[in-house]
GROMACS .gro file of N, CA, C and O in nm:
model
  392
    1MET      N    1   1.573   3.955  -9.794
    1MET     CA    2   1.515   4.088  -9.795
    1MET      C    3   1.373   4.085  -9.737
    1MET      O    4   1.332   4.179  -9.673
    2THR      N    5   1.300   3.980  -9.758
    2THR     CA    6   1.164   3.970  -9.707
    2THR      C    7   1.161   3.983  -9.555
    2THR      O    8   1.075   4.050  -9.500
    3GLN      N    9   1.256   3.922  -9.488
    3GLN     CA   10   1.260   3.931  -9.342
    3GLN      C   11   1.281   4.076  -9.298
    3GLN      O   12   1.219   4.121  -9.202
    4LEU      N   13   1.365   4.150  -9.368
    4LEU     CA   14   1.384   4.291  -9.335
    4LEU      C   15   1.256   4.371  -9.354
    4LEU      O   16   1.225   4.459  -9.274
    5LYS      N   17   1.183   4.341  -9.459
    5LYS     CA   18   1.056   4.410  -9.481
    5LYS      C   19   0.959   4.381  -9.367
    5LYS      O   20   0.889   4.471  -9.321
    6LEU      N   21   0.955   4.257  -9.323
    6LEU     CA   22   0.867   4.220  -9.211
    6LEU      C   23   0.910   4.291  -9.083
    6LEU      O   24   0.826   4.341  -9.008
    7MET      N   25   1.041   4.295  -9.058
    7MET     CA   26   1.092   4.363  -8.939
    7MET      C   27   1.058   4.511  -8.943
    7MET      O   28   1.016   4.569  -8.843
    8LYS      N   29   1.076   4.571  -9.061
    8LYS     CA   30   1.047   4.713  -9.076
    8LYS      C   31   0.900   4.741  -9.046
    8LYS      O   32   0.866   4.837  -8.977
    9LYS      N   33   0.813   4.654  -9.094
    9LYS     CA   34   0.670   4.670  -9.074
    9LYS      C   35   0.632   4.649  -8.927
    9LYS      O   36   0.551   4.723  -8.872
   10LYS      N   37   0.691   4.547  -8.864
   10LYS     CA   38   0.655   4.511  -8.726
   10LYS      C   39   0.716   4.604  -8.622
   10LYS      O   40   0.646   4.648  -8.531
   11ILE      N   41   0.847   4.628  -8.633
   11ILE     CA   42   0.915   4.704  -8.527
   11ILE      C   43   0.962   4.842  -8.572
   11ILE      O   44   0.999   4.924  -8.489
   12GLY      N   45   0.966   4.867  -8.702
   12GLY     CA   46   1.016   4.994  -8.752
   12GLY      C   47   1.166   4.988  -8.777
   12GLY      O   48   1.233   4.893  -8.739
   13GLU      N   49   1.217   5.090  -8.842
   13GLU     CA   50   1.359   5.093  -8.878
   13GLU      C   51   1.449   5.138  -8.764
   13GLU      O   52   1.565   5.103  -8.760
   14ASN      N   53   1.398   5.217  -8.674
   14ASN     CA   54   1.483   5.277  -8.573
   14ASN      C   55   1.493   5.189  -8.448
   14ASN      O   56   1.463   5.233  -8.338
   15LYS      N   57   1.534   5.065  -8.469
   15LYS     CA   58   1.548   4.968  -8.360
   15LYS      C   59   1.678   4.890  -8.378
   15LYS      O   60   1.725   4.870  -8.490
   16PHE      N   61   1.735   4.844  -8.268
   16PHE     CA   62   1.858   4.766  -8.275
   16PHE      C   63   1.841   4.641  -8.359
   16PHE      O   64   1.928   4.605  -8.437
   17GLY      N   65   1.727   4.573  -8.344
   17GLY     CA   66   1.703   4.450  -8.420
   17GLY      C   67   1.706   4.474  -8.570
   17GLY      O   68   1.763   4.394  -8.645
   18TYR      N   69   1.645   4.583  -8.613
   18TYR     CA   70   1.646   4.614  -8.757
   18TYR      C   71   1.787   4.648  -8.803
   18TYR      O   72   1.829   4.605  -8.911
   19ALA      N   73   1.862   4.721  -8.721
   19ALA     CA   74   2.000   4.755  -8.756
   19ALA      C   75   2.084   4.628  -8.774
   19ALA      O   76   2.158   4.615  -8.872
   20HIS      N   77   2.068   4.535  -8.683
   20HIS     CA   78   2.143   4.409  -8.694
   20HIS      C   79   2.096   4.328  -8.815
   20HIS      O   80   2.176   4.262  -8.881
   21GLY      N   81   1.967   4.334  -8.845
   21GLY     CA   82   1.916   4.268  -8.966
   21GLY      C   83   1.979   4.324  -9.091
   21GLY      O   84   2.014   4.251  -9.184
   22CYS      N   85   1.997   4.456  -9.094
   22CYS     CA   86   2.065   4.521  -9.208
   22CYS      C   87   2.208   4.469  -9.221
   22CYS      O   88   2.257   4.443  -9.331
   23GLY      N   89   2.274   4.454  -9.106
   23GLY     CA   90   2.411   4.402  -9.108
   23GLY      C   91   2.418   4.259  -9.158
   23GLY      O   92   2.505   4.223  -9.236
   24HIS      N   93   2.323   4.176  -9.116
   24HIS     CA   94   2.319   4.037  -9.162
   24HIS      C   95   2.291   4.029  -9.312
   24HIS      O   96   2.350   3.947  -9.384
   25TYR      N   97   2.200   4.114  -9.358
   25TYR     CA   98   2.170   4.118  -9.501
   25TYR      C   99   2.293   4.162  -9.581
   25TYR      O  100   2.324   4.104  -9.685
   26ALA      N  101   2.364   4.260  -9.528
   26ALA     CA  102   2.486   4.307  -9.595
   26ALA      C  103   2.590   4.195  -9.603
   26ALA      O  104   2.655   4.177  -9.706
   27THR      N  105   2.604   4.120  -9.496
   27THR     CA  106   2.699   4.009  -9.495
   27THR      C  107   2.661   3.906  -9.600
   27THR      O  108   2.747   3.856  -9.674
   28ALA      N  109   2.533   3.874  -9.609
   28ALA     CA  110   2.488   3.779  -9.710
   28ALA      C  111   2.518   3.830  -9.851
   28ALA      O  112   2.563   3.754  -9.936
   29LEU      N  113   2.493   3.959  -9.874
   29LEU     CA  114   2.524   4.017 -10.006
   29LEU      C  115   2.673   4.004 -10.037
   29LEU      O  116   2.712   3.973 -10.150
   30SER      N  117   2.756   4.030  -9.937
   30SER     CA  118   2.901   4.017  -9.956
   30SER      C  119   2.939   3.875  -9.996
   30SER      O  120   3.019   3.855 -10.088
   31TYR      N  121   2.883   3.778  -9.927
   31TYR     CA  122   2.912   3.638  -9.958
   31TYR      C  123   2.868   3.600 -10.099
   31TYR      O  124   2.927   3.512 -10.162
   32LEU      N  125   2.765   3.668 -10.147
   32LEU     CA  126   2.715   3.641 -10.281
   32LEU      C  127   2.786   3.723 -10.389
   32LEU      O  128   2.747   3.719 -10.505
   33GLY      N  129   2.889   3.796 -10.348
   33GLY     CA  130   2.966   3.876 -10.444
   33GLY      C  131   2.904   4.010 -10.478
   33GLY      O  132   2.941   4.072 -10.577
   34GLU      N  133   2.811   4.055 -10.397
   34GLU     CA  134   2.743   4.183 -10.418
   34GLU      C  135   2.796   4.288 -10.320
   34GLU      O  136   2.722   4.351 -10.246
   35GLY      N  137   2.928   4.306 -10.323
   35GLY     CA  138   2.994   4.393 -10.227
   35GLY      C  139   2.946   4.537 -10.225
   35GLY      O  140   2.927   4.595 -10.118
   36LYS      N  141   2.925   4.596 -10.342
   36LYS     CA  142   2.881   4.735 -10.344
   36LYS      C  143   2.741   4.751 -10.286
   36LYS      O  144   2.711   4.850 -10.220
   37LYS      N  145   2.654   4.653 -10.310
   37LYS     CA  146   2.520   4.658 -10.250
   37LYS      C  147   2.531   4.639 -10.098
   37LYS      O  148   2.456   4.701 -10.022
   38ALA      N  149   2.623   4.554 -10.056
   38ALA     CA  150   2.642   4.528  -9.914
   38ALA      C  151   2.683   4.656  -9.840
   38ALA      O  152   2.635   4.682  -9.729
   39ILE      N  153   2.768   4.735  -9.901
   39ILE     CA  154   2.815   4.858  -9.838
   39ILE      C  155   2.698   4.947  -9.799
   39ILE      O  156   2.694   5.004  -9.691
   40LYS      N  157   2.600   4.959  -9.887
   40LYS     CA  158   2.480   5.041  -9.860
   40LYS      C  159   2.412   4.995  -9.731
   40LYS      O  160   2.371   5.077  -9.648
   41TRP      N  161   2.400   4.865  -9.713
   41TRP     CA  162   2.331   4.811  -9.596
   41TRP      C  163   2.415   4.823  -9.470
   41TRP      O  164   2.362   4.845  -9.361
   42TYR      N  165   2.547   4.810  -9.483
   42TYR     CA  166   2.635   4.833  -9.367
   42TYR      C  167   2.624   4.979  -9.322
   42TYR      O  168   2.620   5.009  -9.204
   43GLU      N  169   2.620   5.071  -9.419
   43GLU     CA  170   2.607   5.212  -9.384
   43GLU      C  171   2.472   5.240  -9.317
   43GLU      O  172   2.464   5.320  -9.224
   44LYS      N  173   2.369   5.173  -9.364
   44LYS     CA  174   2.236   5.189  -9.302
   44LYS      C  175   2.241   5.141  -9.157
   44LYS      O  176   2.186   5.205  -9.067
   45LYS      N  177   2.307   5.028  -9.133
   45LYS     CA  178   2.320   4.976  -8.998
   45LYS      C  179   2.388   5.079  -8.908
   45LYS      O  180   2.340   5.107  -8.798
   46ILE      N  181   2.499   5.135  -8.955
   46ILE     CA  182   2.572   5.233  -8.875
   46ILE      C  183   2.485   5.356  -8.848
   46ILE      O  184   2.482   5.408  -8.736
   47SER      N  185   2.415   5.400  -8.948
   47SER     CA  186   2.329   5.517  -8.933
   47SER      C  187   2.221   5.495  -8.827
   47SER      O  188   2.196   5.581  -8.742
   48ILE      N  189   2.160   5.378  -8.830
   48ILE     CA  190   2.057   5.346  -8.731
   48ILE      C  191   2.118   5.337  -8.591
   48ILE      O  192   2.064   5.394  -8.495
   49LEU      N  193   2.230   5.266  -8.580
   49LEU     CA  194   2.294   5.254  -8.450
   49LEU      C  195   2.333   5.390  -8.394
   49LEU      O  196   2.314   5.416  -8.275
   50LYS      N  197   2.386   5.477  -8.479
   50LYS     CA  198   2.427   5.610  -8.433
   50LYS      C  199   2.306   5.688  -8.381
   50LYS      O  200   2.317   5.760  -8.282
   51SER      N  201   2.191   5.670  -8.445
   51SER     CA  202   2.072   5.741  -8.398
   51SER      C  203   2.022   5.686  -8.264
   51SER      O  204   1.953   5.756  -8.190
   52LEU      N  205   2.055   5.562  -8.234
   52LEU     CA  206   2.008   5.499  -8.110
   52LEU      C  207   2.105   5.517  -7.994
   52LEU      O  208   2.063   5.513  -7.878
   53PHE      N  209   2.233   5.534  -8.023
   53PHE     CA  210   2.333   5.550  -7.918
   53PHE      C  211   2.335   5.692  -7.865
   53PHE      O  212   2.311   5.787  -7.939
   54LYS      N  213   2.368   5.705  -7.739
   54LYS     CA  214   2.399   5.836  -7.683
   54LYS      C  215   2.538   5.873  -7.732
   54LYS      O  216   2.618   5.785  -7.767
   55LYS      N  217   2.569   6.000  -7.734
   55LYS     CA  218   2.701   6.043  -7.781
   55LYS      C  219   2.814   5.974  -7.704
   55LYS      O  220   2.917   5.940  -7.761
   56SER      N  221   2.792   5.949  -7.577
   56SER     CA  222   2.894   5.883  -7.494
   56SER      C  223   2.914   5.736  -7.534
   56SER      O  224   3.011   5.673  -7.492
   57GLU      N  225   2.824   5.680  -7.614
   57GLU     CA  226   2.834   5.540  -7.656
   57GLU      C  227   2.888   5.523  -7.797
   57GLU      O  228   2.899   5.412  -7.847
   58TYR      N  229   2.921   5.634  -7.863
   58TYR     CA  230   2.965   5.627  -8.002
   58TYR      C  231   3.089   5.540  -8.021
   58TYR      O  232   3.112   5.489  -8.130
   59GLN      N  233   3.170   5.523  -7.916
   59GLN     CA  234   3.290   5.441  -7.932
   59GLN      C  235   3.256   5.299  -7.975
   59GLN      O  236   3.338   5.230  -8.035
   60MET      N  237   3.131   5.256  -7.951
   60MET     CA  238   3.090   5.122  -7.995
   60MET      C  239   3.076   5.115  -8.147
   60MET      O  240   3.065   5.006  -8.202
   61LEU      N  241   3.081   5.228  -8.214
   61LEU     CA  242   3.074   5.229  -8.360
   61LEU      C  243   3.211   5.214  -8.425
   61LEU      O  244   3.221   5.209  -8.547
   62ARG      N  245   3.316   5.205  -8.344
   62ARG     CA  246   3.451   5.192  -8.398
   62ARG      C  247   3.465   5.070  -8.488
   62ARG      O  248   3.514   5.080  -8.600
   63ILE      N  249   3.418   4.958  -8.443
   63ILE     CA  250   3.433   4.834  -8.521
   63ILE      C  251   3.350   4.837  -8.649
   63ILE      O  252   3.402   4.804  -8.756
   64PRO      N  253   3.222   4.877  -8.644
   64PRO     CA  254   3.148   4.885  -8.770
   64PRO      C  255   3.213   4.980  -8.872
   64PRO      O  256   3.218   4.949  -8.991
   65HIS      N  257   3.266   5.093  -8.825
   65HIS     CA  258   3.334   5.184  -8.918
   65HIS      C  259   3.462   5.120  -8.973
   65HIS      O  260   3.492   5.133  -9.092
   66SER      N  261   3.537   5.051  -8.888
   66SER     CA  262   3.659   4.983  -8.935
   66SER      C  263   3.625   4.877  -9.039
   66SER      O  264   3.693   4.865  -9.141
   67ASN      N  265   3.519   4.802  -9.015
   67ASN     CA  266   3.476   4.700  -9.110
   67ASN      C  267   3.433   4.763  -9.242
   67ASN      O  268   3.460   4.709  -9.350
   68LEU      N  269   3.368   4.878  -9.233
   68LEU     CA  270   3.324   4.946  -9.355
   68LEU      C  271   3.444   4.996  -9.436
   68LEU      O  272   3.442   4.991  -9.559
   69VAL      N  273   3.548   5.042  -9.368
   69VAL     CA  274   3.671   5.082  -9.438
   69VAL      C  275   3.724   4.963  -9.517
   69VAL      O  276   3.759   4.975  -9.636
   70HIS      N  277   3.729   4.849  -9.453
   70HIS     CA  278   3.777   4.727  -9.520
   70HIS      C  279   3.692   4.695  -9.643
   70HIS      O  280   3.744   4.663  -9.750
   71ASP      N  281   3.560   4.704  -9.628
   71ASP     CA  282   3.471   4.672  -9.740
   71ASP      C  283   3.487   4.771  -9.855
   71ASP      O  284   3.487   4.731  -9.971
   72TYR      N  285   3.500   4.898  -9.823
   72TYR     CA  286   3.523   4.996  -9.930
   72TYR      C  287   3.655   4.967 -10.001
   72TYR      O  288   3.663   4.975 -10.123
   73MET      N  289   3.758   4.933  -9.925
   73MET     CA  290   3.888   4.904  -9.987
   73MET      C  291   3.879   4.781 -10.077
   73MET      O  292   3.945   4.775 -10.180
   74GLU      N  293   3.795   4.686 -10.042
   74GLU     CA  294   3.782   4.565 -10.122
   74GLU      C  295   3.685   4.582 -10.240
   74GLU      O  296   3.715   4.538 -10.351
   75PHE      N  297   3.571   4.645 -10.216
   75PHE     CA  298   3.465   4.649 -10.317
   75PHE      C  299   3.453   4.779 -10.394
   75PHE      O  300   3.391   4.782 -10.500
   76ASP      N  301   3.506   4.887 -10.340
   76ASP     CA  302   3.499   5.018 -10.407
   76ASP      C  303   3.626   5.097 -10.376
   76ASP      O  304   3.621   5.205 -10.316
   77PRO      N  305   3.743   5.043 -10.415
   77PRO     CA  306   3.870   5.100 -10.373
   77PRO      C  307   3.898   5.242 -10.425
   77PRO      O  308   3.983   5.312 -10.368
   78LYS      N  309   3.827   5.284 -10.525
   78LYS     CA  310   3.850   5.420 -10.576
   78LYS      C  311   3.771   5.525 -10.500
   78LYS      O  312   3.789   5.644 -10.522
   79ASN      N  313   3.686   5.482 -10.410
   79ASN     CA  314   3.605   5.575 -10.332
   79ASN      C  315   3.684   5.622 -10.209
   79ASN      O  316   3.651   5.592 -10.095
   80HIS      N  317   3.788   5.698 -10.237
   80HIS     CA  318   3.879   5.744 -10.132
   80HIS      C  319   3.808   5.830 -10.028
   80HIS      O  320   3.841   5.825  -9.910
   81LYS      N  321   3.710   5.906 -10.072
   81LYS     CA  322   3.637   5.994  -9.980
   81LYS      C  323   3.570   5.913  -9.870
   81LYS      O  324   3.581   5.946  -9.751
   82LYS      N  325   3.501   5.806  -9.906
   82LYS     CA  326   3.431   5.722  -9.807
   82LYS      C  327   3.531   5.643  -9.721
   82LYS      O  328   3.510   5.626  -9.601
   83ILE      N  329   3.638   5.597  -9.783
   83ILE     CA  330   3.740   5.523  -9.708
   83ILE      C  331   3.797   5.612  -9.599
   83ILE      O  332   3.806   5.572  -9.482
   84LEU      N  333   3.835   5.733  -9.636
   84LEU     CA  334   3.893   5.826  -9.539
   84LEU      C  335   3.790   5.869  -9.434
   84LEU      O  336   3.824   5.882  -9.316
   85LEU      N  337   3.667   5.889  -9.475
   85LEU     CA  338   3.563   5.930  -9.380
   85LEU      C  339   3.543   5.825  -9.272
   85LEU      O  340   3.545   5.856  -9.151
   86HIS      N  341   3.526   5.701  -9.314
   86HIS     CA  342   3.500   5.596  -9.215
   86HIS      C  343   3.625   5.562  -9.134
   86HIS      O  344   3.615   5.527  -9.016
   87ALA      N  345   3.742   5.576  -9.194
   87ALA     CA  346   3.867   5.556  -9.119
   87ALA      C  347   3.880   5.664  -9.012
   87ALA      O  348   3.923   5.635  -8.899
   88LYS      N  349   3.842   5.786  -9.047
   88LYS     CA  350   3.846   5.897  -8.950
   88LYS      C  351   3.754   5.867  -8.831
   88LYS      O  352   3.793   5.884  -8.715
   89TYR      N  353   3.632   5.822  -8.860
   89TYR     CA  354   3.540   5.789  -8.752
   89TYR      C  355   3.592   5.673  -8.667
   89TYR      O  356   3.584   5.677  -8.544
   90ALA      N  357   3.645   5.571  -8.731
   90ALA     CA  358   3.697   5.456  -8.657
   90ALA      C  359   3.809   5.499  -8.562
   90ALA      O  360   3.811   5.458  -8.446
   91LEU      N  361   3.898   5.584  -8.610
   91LEU     CA  362   4.008   5.632  -8.526
   91LEU      C  363   3.956   5.723  -8.415
   91LEU      O  364   3.994   5.711  -8.300
   92GLU      N  365   3.866   5.813  -8.452
   92GLU     CA  366   3.809   5.906  -8.354
   92GLU      C  367   3.740   5.830  -8.240
   92GLU      O  368   3.759   5.861  -8.123
   93TYR      N  369   3.662   5.729  -8.274
   93TYR     CA  370   3.590   5.653  -8.172
   93TYR      C  371   3.684   5.562  -8.094
   93TYR      O  372   3.657   5.529  -7.979
   94ALA      N  373   3.795   5.522  -8.154
   94ALA     CA  374   3.890   5.436  -8.084
   94ALA      C  375   3.964   5.512  -7.976
   94ALA      O  376   3.997   5.453  -7.872
   95ILE      N  377   3.989   5.640  -7.997
   95ILE     CA  378   4.066   5.716  -7.898
   95ILE      C  379   3.978   5.800  -7.807
   95ILE      O  380   4.025   5.858  -7.712
   96ASP      N  381   3.848   5.805  -7.834
   96ASP     CA  382   3.755   5.882  -7.752
   96ASP      C  383   3.724   5.805  -7.625
   96ASP      O  384   3.665   5.697  -7.629
   97THR      N  385   3.763   5.858  -7.514
   97THR     CA  386   3.740   5.788  -7.387
   97THR      C  387   3.632   5.855  -7.303
   97THR      O  388   3.603   5.812  -7.193
   98ASP      N  389   3.573   5.962  -7.353
   98ASP     CA  390   3.468   6.032  -7.275
   98ASP      C  391   3.334   5.971  -7.301
   98ASP      O  392   3.289   5.937  -7.397
   0.00000   0.00000   0.00000
């Protein structure tokens, strides 16, 4: 977490590097059995990436959304609303060719 704080201070949150740092932190939390906390950081990563991508680049968010569906199914399986939301985005971005 300290590295994320340093990154936030140095480069700010709205940068690709910080987004990837959030993803790495989420992965570490998952490995430590903190799946629900990890989900928060994965969602933050997606949110930052979405703010940085042009609408025509949103298809690159397909994989992060698919991964988030998997994490919700594993760590918060009763959260059907979030599972369906991220599955919808993953499918939408997978078939969007514009």
